[in-house]
mmCIF file of C-alpha atoms and ligand atoms in Angstrom:
data_model
loop_
_atom_site.group_PDB
_atom_site.id
_atom_site.type_symbol
_atom_site.label_atom_id
_atom_site.label_comp_id
_atom_site.label_asym_id
_atom_site.label_seq_id
_atom_site.Cartn_x
_atom_site.Cartn_y
_atom_site.Cartn_z
ATOM 1 C CA MET X 1 10.453 41.919 0.241
ATOM 2 C CA VAL X 2 10.775 45.153 -1.753
ATOM 3 C CA ALA X 3 8.502 48.200 -1.522
ATOM 4 C CA LEU X 4 5.962 48.453 -4.328
ATOM 5 C CA THR X 5 4.435 51.854 -5.069
ATOM 6 C CA ASN X 6 2.139 53.260 -7.727
ATOM 7 C CA ASP X 7 4.428 54.233 -10.579
ATOM 8 C CA SER X 8 4.691 57.988 -11.165
ATOM 9 C CA VAL X 9 7.316 58.115 -13.929
ATOM 10 C CA VAL X 10 6.456 60.561 -16.732
ATOM 11 C CA TYR X 11 8.459 61.044 -19.948
ATOM 12 C CA THR X 12 8.605 64.097 -22.176
ATOM 13 C CA LEU X 13 7.938 63.457 -25.865
ATOM 14 C CA ASN X 14 9.996 65.188 -28.566
ATOM 15 C CA ASN X 15 7.376 67.973 -28.831
ATOM 16 C CA GLY X 16 7.268 68.648 -25.075
ATOM 17 C CA VAL X 17 4.062 66.702 -24.349
ATOM 18 C CA LYS X 18 4.238 64.607 -21.158
ATOM 19 C CA ILE X 19 3.333 60.913 -21.174
ATOM 20 C CA PRO X 20 2.907 58.680 -18.111
ATOM 21 C CA ALA X 21 5.174 55.614 -18.302
ATOM 22 C CA ILE X 22 2.440 53.069 -17.576
ATOM 23 C CA GLY X 23 -0.723 52.998 -19.661
ATOM 24 C CA LEU X 24 -3.637 50.580 -19.478
ATOM 25 C CA GLY X 25 -3.770 48.326 -22.561
ATOM 26 C CA THR X 26 -7.238 47.578 -23.932
ATOM 27 C CA TRP X 27 -6.759 45.160 -26.845
ATOM 28 C CA GLN X 28 -9.188 42.239 -26.419
ATOM 29 C CA ALA X 29 -11.070 44.192 -23.761
ATOM 30 C CA SER X 30 -14.032 43.682 -26.038
ATOM 31 C CA ALA X 31 -16.756 41.896 -24.051
ATOM 32 C CA PRO X 32 -19.555 44.320 -23.137
ATOM 33 C CA GLY X 33 -18.649 46.387 -20.085
ATOM 34 C CA HIS X 34 -15.017 45.242 -19.933
ATOM 35 C CA ALA X 35 -13.252 48.271 -21.381
ATOM 36 C CA SER X 36 -15.455 50.813 -19.585
ATOM 37 C CA ASN X 37 -14.955 49.088 -16.234
ATOM 38 C CA ALA X 38 -11.206 48.588 -16.779
ATOM 39 C CA THR X 39 -10.775 52.243 -17.754
ATOM 40 C CA LYS X 40 -12.752 53.481 -14.755
ATOM 41 C CA VAL X 41 -10.972 51.172 -12.283
ATOM 42 C CA ALA X 42 -7.563 52.094 -13.700
ATOM 43 C CA LEU X 43 -8.200 55.825 -13.533
ATOM 44 C CA GLN X 44 -9.679 55.662 -10.039
ATOM 45 C CA ASN X 45 -6.587 53.783 -8.850
ATOM 46 C CA GLY X 46 -3.885 56.058 -10.203
ATOM 47 C CA TYR X 47 -3.455 55.381 -13.929
ATOM 48 C CA ARG X 48 -3.411 58.498 -16.098
ATOM 49 C CA HIS X 49 -2.851 56.852 -19.483
ATOM 50 C CA ILE X 50 -5.121 54.612 -21.589
ATOM 51 C CA ASP X 51 -4.149 52.913 -24.868
ATOM 52 C CA THR X 52 -6.902 52.033 -27.332
ATOM 53 C CA ALA X 53 -7.326 51.736 -31.115
ATOM 54 C CA ALA X 54 -10.140 51.996 -33.630
ATOM 55 C CA ILE X 55 -9.767 48.277 -34.421
ATOM 56 C CA TYR X 56 -10.246 47.312 -30.748
ATOM 57 C CA LYS X 57 -13.891 48.390 -31.175
ATOM 58 C CA ASN X 58 -13.985 49.690 -27.609
ATOM 59 C CA GLU X 59 -13.403 53.437 -27.972
ATOM 60 C CA GLU X 60 -16.972 54.173 -26.837
ATOM 61 C CA GLU X 61 -16.433 52.129 -23.690
ATOM 62 C CA VAL X 62 -13.081 53.774 -23.005
ATOM 63 C CA GLY X 63 -14.843 57.150 -23.294
ATOM 64 C CA GLN X 64 -17.543 55.933 -20.904
ATOM 65 C CA GLY X 65 -14.910 54.737 -18.428
ATOM 66 C CA LEU X 66 -13.250 58.155 -18.587
ATOM 67 C CA LYS X 67 -16.565 59.836 -17.751
ATOM 68 C CA ASP X 68 -17.347 57.341 -14.970
ATOM 69 C CA SER X 69 -13.908 57.909 -13.400
ATOM 70 C CA GLY X 70 -14.822 61.480 -12.505
ATOM 71 C CA LEU X 71 -11.457 62.730 -13.806
ATOM 72 C CA LYS X 72 -11.208 65.726 -16.091
ATOM 73 C CA ARG X 73 -10.290 65.096 -19.728
ATOM 74 C CA GLU X 74 -6.985 66.951 -19.389
ATOM 75 C CA GLU X 75 -5.900 64.735 -16.496
ATOM 76 C CA VAL X 76 -5.743 61.637 -18.716
ATOM 77 C CA PHE X 77 -3.414 60.763 -21.615
ATOM 78 C CA ILE X 78 -5.400 58.957 -24.327
ATOM 79 C CA THR X 79 -3.897 57.175 -27.322
ATOM 80 C CA THR X 80 -5.825 55.785 -30.244
ATOM 81 C CA LYS X 81 -4.697 54.367 -33.588
ATOM 82 C CA LEU X 82 -5.519 54.596 -37.273
ATOM 83 C CA TRP X 83 -6.423 51.228 -38.768
ATOM 84 C CA ASN X 84 -4.841 49.841 -41.975
ATOM 85 C CA GLY X 85 -8.025 50.223 -44.042
ATOM 86 C CA ASP X 86 -8.343 53.930 -43.180
ATOM 87 C CA HIS X 87 -4.909 55.136 -44.321
ATOM 88 C CA LYS X 88 -6.377 57.192 -47.158
ATOM 89 C CA ASN X 89 -8.975 58.724 -44.831
ATOM 90 C CA ALA X 90 -7.083 59.616 -41.680
ATOM 91 C CA ALA X 91 -9.033 62.827 -40.977
ATOM 92 C CA LYS X 92 -12.376 61.031 -41.157
ATOM 93 C CA ALA X 93 -11.131 58.074 -39.111
ATOM 94 C CA LEU X 94 -9.791 60.408 -36.424
ATOM 95 C CA ASP X 95 -13.133 62.236 -36.238
ATOM 96 C CA GLU X 96 -14.910 58.909 -35.811
ATOM 97 C CA SER X 97 -12.521 57.890 -33.017
ATOM 98 C CA LEU X 98 -12.981 61.247 -31.254
ATOM 99 C CA LYS X 99 -16.751 60.932 -31.510
ATOM 100 C CA LYS X 100 -16.698 57.427 -30.049
ATOM 101 C CA LEU X 101 -14.335 58.440 -27.253
ATOM 102 C CA GLY X 102 -16.475 61.516 -26.552
ATOM 103 C CA VAL X 103 -13.450 63.846 -26.549
ATOM 104 C CA ASP X 104 -12.256 66.818 -28.636
ATOM 105 C CA TYR X 105 -8.678 65.590 -28.971
ATOM 106 C CA VAL X 106 -6.434 62.603 -28.338
ATOM 107 C CA ASP X 107 -3.020 62.985 -26.752
ATOM 108 C CA LEU X 108 -1.422 60.589 -29.204
ATOM 109 C CA TYR X 109 -2.551 59.322 -32.603
ATOM 110 C CA LEU X 110 -0.622 56.413 -34.112
ATOM 111 C CA ILE X 111 -0.401 54.677 -37.462
ATOM 112 C CA HIS X 112 -1.268 51.227 -36.079
ATOM 113 C CA TRP X 113 0.720 49.218 -38.658
ATOM 114 C CA PRO X 114 2.899 50.255 -41.646
ATOM 115 C CA VAL X 115 0.370 48.557 -43.904
ATOM 116 C CA SER X 116 -2.069 50.509 -46.107
ATOM 117 C CA THR X 117 -4.892 48.196 -47.126
ATOM 118 C CA ASP X 118 -7.708 48.854 -49.558
ATOM 119 C CA PRO X 119 -10.805 47.905 -47.552
ATOM 120 C CA ALA X 120 -12.645 47.067 -50.783
ATOM 121 C CA THR X 121 -10.177 44.361 -51.862
ATOM 122 C CA GLY X 122 -8.255 43.523 -48.688
ATOM 123 C CA LYS X 123 -5.028 44.051 -50.675
ATOM 124 C CA ASP X 124 -2.324 46.651 -50.110
ATOM 125 C CA TYR X 125 -2.711 49.827 -52.189
ATOM 126 C CA GLU X 126 -0.262 50.136 -55.082
ATOM 127 C CA ASP X 127 -0.401 53.942 -55.116
ATOM 128 C CA TRP X 128 -0.086 54.601 -51.384
ATOM 129 C CA ASP X 129 1.966 53.613 -48.373
ATOM 130 C CA TYR X 130 2.683 54.572 -44.797
ATOM 131 C CA VAL X 131 4.778 57.618 -45.780
ATOM 132 C CA ASP X 132 1.689 59.091 -47.486
ATOM 133 C CA THR X 133 -0.319 58.244 -44.368
ATOM 134 C CA TRP X 134 2.245 59.966 -42.166
ATOM 135 C CA LYS X 135 1.853 63.145 -44.249
ATOM 136 C CA GLN X 136 -1.867 63.056 -43.430
ATOM 137 C CA LEU X 137 -1.104 62.733 -39.724
ATOM 138 C CA GLN X 138 1.392 65.612 -39.999
ATOM 139 C CA LYS X 139 -1.363 67.758 -41.485
ATOM 140 C CA LEU X 140 -3.754 66.853 -38.663
ATOM 141 C CA TYR X 141 -1.024 67.619 -36.127
ATOM 142 C CA LYS X 142 -0.136 70.982 -37.653
ATOM 143 C CA GLU X 143 -3.542 72.235 -38.738
ATOM 144 C CA THR X 144 -5.963 70.998 -36.088
ATOM 145 C CA LYS X 145 -6.106 70.778 -32.322
ATOM 146 C CA LYS X 146 -7.326 67.186 -32.463
ATOM 147 C CA VAL X 147 -3.972 65.461 -31.748
ATOM 148 C CA ARG X 148 -1.342 66.615 -29.242
ATOM 149 C CA ALA X 149 1.280 64.234 -30.647
ATOM 150 C CA ILE X 150 1.566 61.729 -33.492
ATOM 151 C CA GLY X 151 3.528 58.534 -33.771
ATOM 152 C CA VAL X 152 3.839 55.114 -35.342
ATOM 153 C CA SER X 153 3.498 51.504 -34.284
ATOM 154 C CA ASN X 154 5.102 48.290 -35.500
ATOM 155 C CA PHE X 155 7.673 50.249 -37.518
ATOM 156 C CA THR X 156 11.122 48.731 -38.037
ATOM 157 C CA LYS X 157 14.256 50.876 -38.077
ATOM 158 C CA SER X 158 14.365 50.844 -41.878
ATOM 159 C CA LYS X 159 10.737 51.941 -42.159
ATOM 160 C CA ILE X 160 11.372 54.900 -39.836
ATOM 161 C CA GLU X 161 14.525 55.764 -41.796
ATOM 162 C CA ARG X 162 12.526 55.734 -45.024
ATOM 163 C CA LEU X 163 9.842 57.910 -43.432
ATOM 164 C CA LEU X 164 12.345 60.464 -42.145
ATOM 165 C CA ALA X 165 14.176 60.554 -45.497
ATOM 166 C CA ASP X 166 11.106 61.870 -47.311
ATOM 167 C CA PRO X 167 11.587 65.589 -48.105
ATOM 168 C CA GLU X 168 7.996 66.391 -47.128
ATOM 169 C CA VAL X 169 8.332 64.812 -43.708
ATOM 170 C CA ASP X 170 9.261 67.346 -41.042
ATOM 171 C CA VAL X 171 7.556 65.937 -37.952
ATOM 172 C CA VAL X 172 9.532 63.151 -36.281
ATOM 173 C CA PRO X 173 7.233 60.501 -34.768
ATOM 174 C CA ALA X 174 6.904 61.061 -31.015
ATOM 175 C CA VAL X 175 6.742 57.322 -30.302
ATOM 176 C CA ASN X 176 7.049 53.904 -31.897
ATOM 177 C CA GLN X 177 4.763 51.386 -30.183
ATOM 178 C CA VAL X 178 6.231 47.900 -30.607
ATOM 179 C CA GLU X 179 6.162 44.521 -28.909
ATOM 180 C CA ALA X 180 8.823 44.553 -26.197
ATOM 181 C CA HIS X 181 9.579 42.338 -23.192
ATOM 182 C CA PRO X 182 12.622 40.340 -22.012
ATOM 183 C CA LEU X 183 12.273 37.858 -24.889
ATOM 184 C CA LEU X 184 12.069 40.676 -27.459
ATOM 185 C CA THR X 185 14.343 43.522 -26.385
ATOM 186 C CA GLN X 186 15.017 44.703 -29.971
ATOM 187 C CA PRO X 187 18.418 46.245 -29.119
ATOM 188 C CA GLU X 188 19.145 47.770 -32.526
ATOM 189 C CA LEU X 189 15.707 49.381 -32.797
ATOM 190 C CA TYR X 190 15.901 50.457 -29.136
ATOM 191 C CA ASP X 191 19.240 52.252 -29.652
ATOM 192 C CA TYR X 192 18.098 53.863 -32.907
ATOM 193 C CA LEU X 193 14.872 55.212 -31.367
ATOM 194 C CA LYS X 194 16.773 56.573 -28.348
ATOM 195 C CA GLU X 195 19.182 58.341 -30.684
ATOM 196 C CA LYS X 196 16.262 59.892 -32.622
ATOM 197 C CA ASN X 197 14.460 60.898 -29.401
ATOM 198 C CA ILE X 198 11.482 58.697 -30.276
ATOM 199 C CA VAL X 199 9.909 57.163 -27.156
ATOM 200 C CA ILE X 200 9.485 53.389 -27.237
ATOM 201 C CA GLU X 201 6.132 52.072 -26.114
ATOM 202 C CA ALA X 202 6.282 48.417 -25.093
ATOM 203 C CA TYR X 203 3.212 46.387 -25.961
ATOM 204 C CA SER X 204 2.420 42.813 -24.855
ATOM 205 C CA PRO X 205 4.783 43.326 -21.878
ATOM 206 C CA LEU X 206 3.445 40.183 -20.176
ATOM 207 C CA GLY X 207 3.656 38.085 -23.371
ATOM 208 C CA SER X 208 0.085 38.948 -24.474
ATOM 209 C CA THR X 209 -2.959 36.684 -24.020
ATOM 210 C CA ASP X 210 -2.860 34.864 -20.648
ATOM 211 C CA ALA X 211 0.519 36.399 -19.733
ATOM 212 C CA PRO X 212 2.764 33.456 -20.775
ATOM 213 C CA LEU X 213 5.926 35.223 -19.518
ATOM 214 C CA PHE X 214 4.714 34.624 -15.963
ATOM 215 C CA LYS X 215 5.742 30.983 -16.469
ATOM 216 C CA ASN X 216 9.293 31.785 -17.534
ATOM 217 C CA GLU X 217 11.602 30.283 -14.896
ATOM 218 C CA THR X 218 13.983 33.222 -14.645
ATOM 219 C CA ILE X 219 11.173 35.777 -14.405
ATOM 220 C CA ALA X 220 9.362 33.675 -11.793
ATOM 221 C CA ALA X 221 12.595 33.277 -9.788
ATOM 222 C CA ILE X 222 13.333 37.019 -9.859
ATOM 223 C CA ALA X 223 9.764 37.670 -8.681
ATOM 224 C CA LYS X 224 10.083 35.171 -5.846
ATOM 225 C CA LYS X 225 13.457 36.516 -4.769
ATOM 226 C CA ASN X 226 12.097 40.070 -4.531
ATOM 227 C CA GLY X 227 8.778 39.024 -2.974
ATOM 228 C CA VAL X 228 6.645 40.361 -5.842
ATOM 229 C CA GLU X 229 4.537 38.990 -8.726
ATOM 230 C CA PRO X 230 6.054 38.313 -12.173
ATOM 231 C CA GLY X 231 3.947 41.209 -13.504
ATOM 232 C CA HIS X 232 5.744 43.636 -11.195
ATOM 233 C CA VAL X 233 9.086 42.355 -12.496
ATOM 234 C CA LEU X 234 8.095 42.725 -16.162
ATOM 235 C CA ILE X 235 6.486 46.152 -15.816
ATOM 236 C CA SER X 236 9.230 47.532 -13.540
ATOM 237 C CA TRP X 237 11.896 46.274 -15.979
ATOM 238 C CA ALA X 238 10.166 48.071 -18.865
ATOM 239 C CA VAL X 239 10.062 51.361 -16.941
ATOM 240 C CA GLN X 240 13.659 50.888 -15.778
ATOM 241 C CA ARG X 241 14.783 50.740 -19.427
ATOM 242 C CA ASN X 242 12.928 54.019 -20.041
ATOM 243 C CA THR X 243 10.089 52.697 -22.143
ATOM 244 C CA VAL X 244 6.383 53.353 -21.864
ATOM 245 C CA VAL X 245 4.677 50.066 -20.966
ATOM 246 C CA LEU X 246 1.072 49.066 -21.694
ATOM 247 C CA PRO X 247 -0.111 46.100 -19.586
ATOM 248 C CA LYS X 248 -3.667 45.034 -20.412
ATOM 249 C CA SER X 249 -6.099 43.603 -17.927
ATOM 250 C CA VAL X 250 -9.851 43.569 -17.454
ATOM 251 C CA THR X 251 -9.510 42.125 -13.929
ATOM 252 C CA ASN X 252 -9.800 44.786 -11.228
ATOM 253 C CA SER X 253 -7.156 43.348 -8.882
ATOM 254 C CA ARG X 254 -4.648 42.901 -11.729
ATOM 255 C CA ILE X 255 -5.250 46.412 -13.067
ATOM 256 C CA ILE X 256 -4.479 47.834 -9.624
ATOM 257 C CA SER X 257 -1.460 45.537 -9.167
ATOM 258 C CA ASN X 258 0.065 46.310 -12.592
ATOM 259 C CA LEU X 259 0.600 50.000 -11.749
ATOM 260 C CA LYS X 260 2.901 49.089 -8.871
ATOM 261 C CA THR X 261 6.620 49.093 -9.597
ATOM 262 C CA PHE X 262 9.948 48.771 -7.788
ATOM 263 C CA THR X 263 13.599 49.243 -8.691
ATOM 264 C CA LEU X 264 15.085 45.952 -9.832
ATOM 265 C CA PRO X 265 18.519 45.123 -8.387
ATOM 266 C CA GLU X 266 21.170 45.554 -11.092
ATOM 267 C CA GLU X 267 21.834 41.801 -11.382
ATOM 268 C CA ASP X 268 18.122 41.078 -11.975
ATOM 269 C CA PHE X 269 17.791 43.933 -14.469
ATOM 270 C CA GLU X 270 20.798 42.586 -16.378
ATOM 271 C CA ALA X 271 19.488 38.996 -16.262
ATOM 272 C CA LEU X 272 16.289 40.204 -17.927
ATOM 273 C CA ASN X 273 18.198 42.255 -20.499
ATOM 274 C CA LYS X 274 20.003 39.067 -21.510
ATOM 275 C CA LEU X 275 17.139 36.586 -21.100
ATOM 276 C CA SER X 276 16.625 36.010 -24.837
ATOM 277 C CA GLU X 277 20.247 34.824 -25.143
ATOM 278 C CA LYS X 278 19.241 31.927 -22.874
ATOM 279 C CA ASP X 279 15.580 31.344 -23.744
ATOM 280 C CA GLY X 280 15.437 32.594 -27.340
ATOM 281 C CA ILE X 281 13.752 35.549 -29.015
ATOM 282 C CA HIS X 282 9.981 35.354 -29.085
ATOM 283 C CA ARG X 283 7.526 37.600 -30.938
ATOM 284 C CA TRP X 284 3.846 37.062 -30.171
ATOM 285 C CA ALA X 285 2.342 39.613 -32.607
ATOM 286 C CA ASP X 286 3.451 38.671 -36.123
ATOM 287 C CA PRO X 287 0.502 38.864 -38.561
ATOM 288 C CA SER X 288 1.069 37.450 -42.059
ATOM 289 C CA TRP X 289 0.068 40.740 -43.741
ATOM 290 C CA ASN X 290 2.942 42.652 -42.095
ATOM 291 C CA ASP X 291 6.647 42.389 -42.910
ATOM 292 C CA PHE X 292 9.057 42.936 -40.015
ATOM 293 C CA SER X 293 12.061 42.072 -42.229
ATOM 294 C CA THR X 294 12.019 45.348 -44.199
HETATM 295 N N1 NAP L 1 0.216 48.484 -31.487
HETATM 296 C C1 NAP L 1 -0.076 47.211 -31.595
HETATM 297 O O1 NAP L 1 -0.071 46.619 -32.689
HETATM 298 C C2 NAP L 1 -0.404 46.440 -30.357
HETATM 299 C C3 NAP L 1 -0.393 45.040 -30.382
HETATM 300 C C4 NAP L 1 -0.666 44.359 -29.200
HETATM 301 C C5 NAP L 1 -0.947 45.071 -28.047
HETATM 302 N N2 NAP L 1 -0.982 46.438 -28.063
HETATM 303 C C6 NAP L 1 -1.326 47.229 -26.847
HETATM 304 O O2 NAP L 1 -0.588 46.733 -25.741
HETATM 305 C C7 NAP L 1 -1.483 46.256 -24.743
HETATM 306 C C8 NAP L 1 -0.900 45.083 -23.982
HETATM 307 O O3 NAP L 1 -0.607 43.992 -24.804
HETATM 308 P P1 NAP L 1 -1.471 42.648 -24.805
HETATM 309 O O4 NAP L 1 -2.893 42.977 -24.566
HETATM 310 O O5 NAP L 1 -1.104 41.929 -26.062
HETATM 311 O O6 NAP L 1 -0.891 41.760 -23.629
HETATM 312 P P2 NAP L 1 -0.264 41.861 -22.163
HETATM 313 O O7 NAP L 1 -0.584 43.144 -21.519
HETATM 314 O O8 NAP L 1 1.151 41.430 -22.289
HETATM 315 O O9 NAP L 1 -1.042 40.656 -21.442
HETATM 316 C C9 NAP L 1 -2.423 40.667 -21.283
HETATM 317 C C10 NAP L 1 -2.841 39.330 -20.659
HETATM 318 O O10 NAP L 1 -2.248 39.189 -19.371
HETATM 319 C C11 NAP L 1 -3.242 38.993 -18.391
HETATM 320 N N3 NAP L 1 -2.804 39.715 -17.166
HETATM 321 C C12 NAP L 1 -2.689 41.055 -17.024
HETATM 322 N N4 NAP L 1 -2.209 41.372 -15.817
HETATM 323 C C13 NAP L 1 -2.012 40.210 -15.163
HETATM 324 C C14 NAP L 1 -1.547 39.886 -13.864
HETATM 325 N N5 NAP L 1 -1.170 40.843 -13.010
HETATM 326 N N6 NAP L 1 -1.490 38.573 -13.515
HETATM 327 C C15 NAP L 1 -1.847 37.594 -14.387
HETATM 328 N N7 NAP L 1 -2.293 37.850 -15.642
HETATM 329 C C16 NAP L 1 -2.385 39.145 -16.023
HETATM 330 C C17 NAP L 1 -4.521 39.551 -18.979
HETATM 331 O O11 NAP L 1 -5.654 38.914 -18.438
HETATM 332 P P3 NAP L 1 -7.032 39.672 -18.014
HETATM 333 O O12 NAP L 1 -7.264 40.806 -18.954
HETATM 334 O O13 NAP L 1 -8.049 38.575 -18.174
HETATM 335 O O14 NAP L 1 -6.856 40.098 -16.601
HETATM 336 C C18 NAP L 1 -4.333 39.203 -20.453
HETATM 337 O O15 NAP L 1 -4.696 37.849 -20.723
HETATM 338 C C19 NAP L 1 -2.748 45.925 -25.552
HETATM 339 O O16 NAP L 1 -3.882 45.738 -24.751
HETATM 340 C C20 NAP L 1 -2.801 47.107 -26.477
HETATM 341 O O17 NAP L 1 -3.286 48.259 -25.810
HETATM 342 C C21 NAP L 1 -0.696 47.115 -29.200
#
């Protein structure tokens, strides 16, 4: 049986801001009281990083959980995200998120998806895209104290290349938050982001709703062999490959458990790195209105 301890790994973003490796995910923490309790329990048990988004409709509860935790604002790293329908109004959307969270700034503000949708029609704008949105985030980053770092989410390598090629873009995203776990290691994107000094944030690390990766035979066997839960294997693996990882839970015992990591033996780490060669690549978050092929 290996020793499990509360994870204390912290990375430095490309602008010097520090980010704790494990953050509490809050997507689908939407039933009344869930996100506030999860945030409070996480923070009182060692987490210092919470991941939310305007579209999760729980920013007020996350803010409440922060207050209830008794921690000071500056002790906690908070991420929120700009929704697709607000791309032309980033400044206003950020102010609304800050108001709901009850804070003066967020540590990280992300473009949630590279999709700019007209809320009036539900169709993509013809005169606007994510590069224009990024320029708005750059302005917020440079001209206000409301965001300590800015980044993107669900961006492919080619979309980041296109963003960085724009002559008016001079802030490199601090992170790219993407789905990542042993069945979706995204090696090409991973290497590219490392080379550009863009931190990878791994979402759906347990396979998303109901943690389907717990049932994977190899993951279960590695957990058994090391005397830990499959969650410890998945979260420790993500930290061991130098990514931020965002496990979500609204269950107190799981929240506490998910912060505990250990060092995977090399053979187990490698088996997970290669798992998709055996079991296939699997992407859980693939909405029809987004295009991962470009
Ligand atoms: N940027 C994006 O587009 C994007 C997309 C998806 C997710 N995310 C972020 O990433 C976070 C995590 O992803 P996710 O919510 O899709 O899924 P996830 O963290 O992979 O899995 C969450 C599921 O696993 C269960 N679970 C958690 N810990 C467990 C444990 N120790 N044992 C057994 N089951 C456990 C949870 O149940 P309970 O909650 O009932 O305990 C929930 O059903 C999100 O919450 C969000 O913050 C971002």
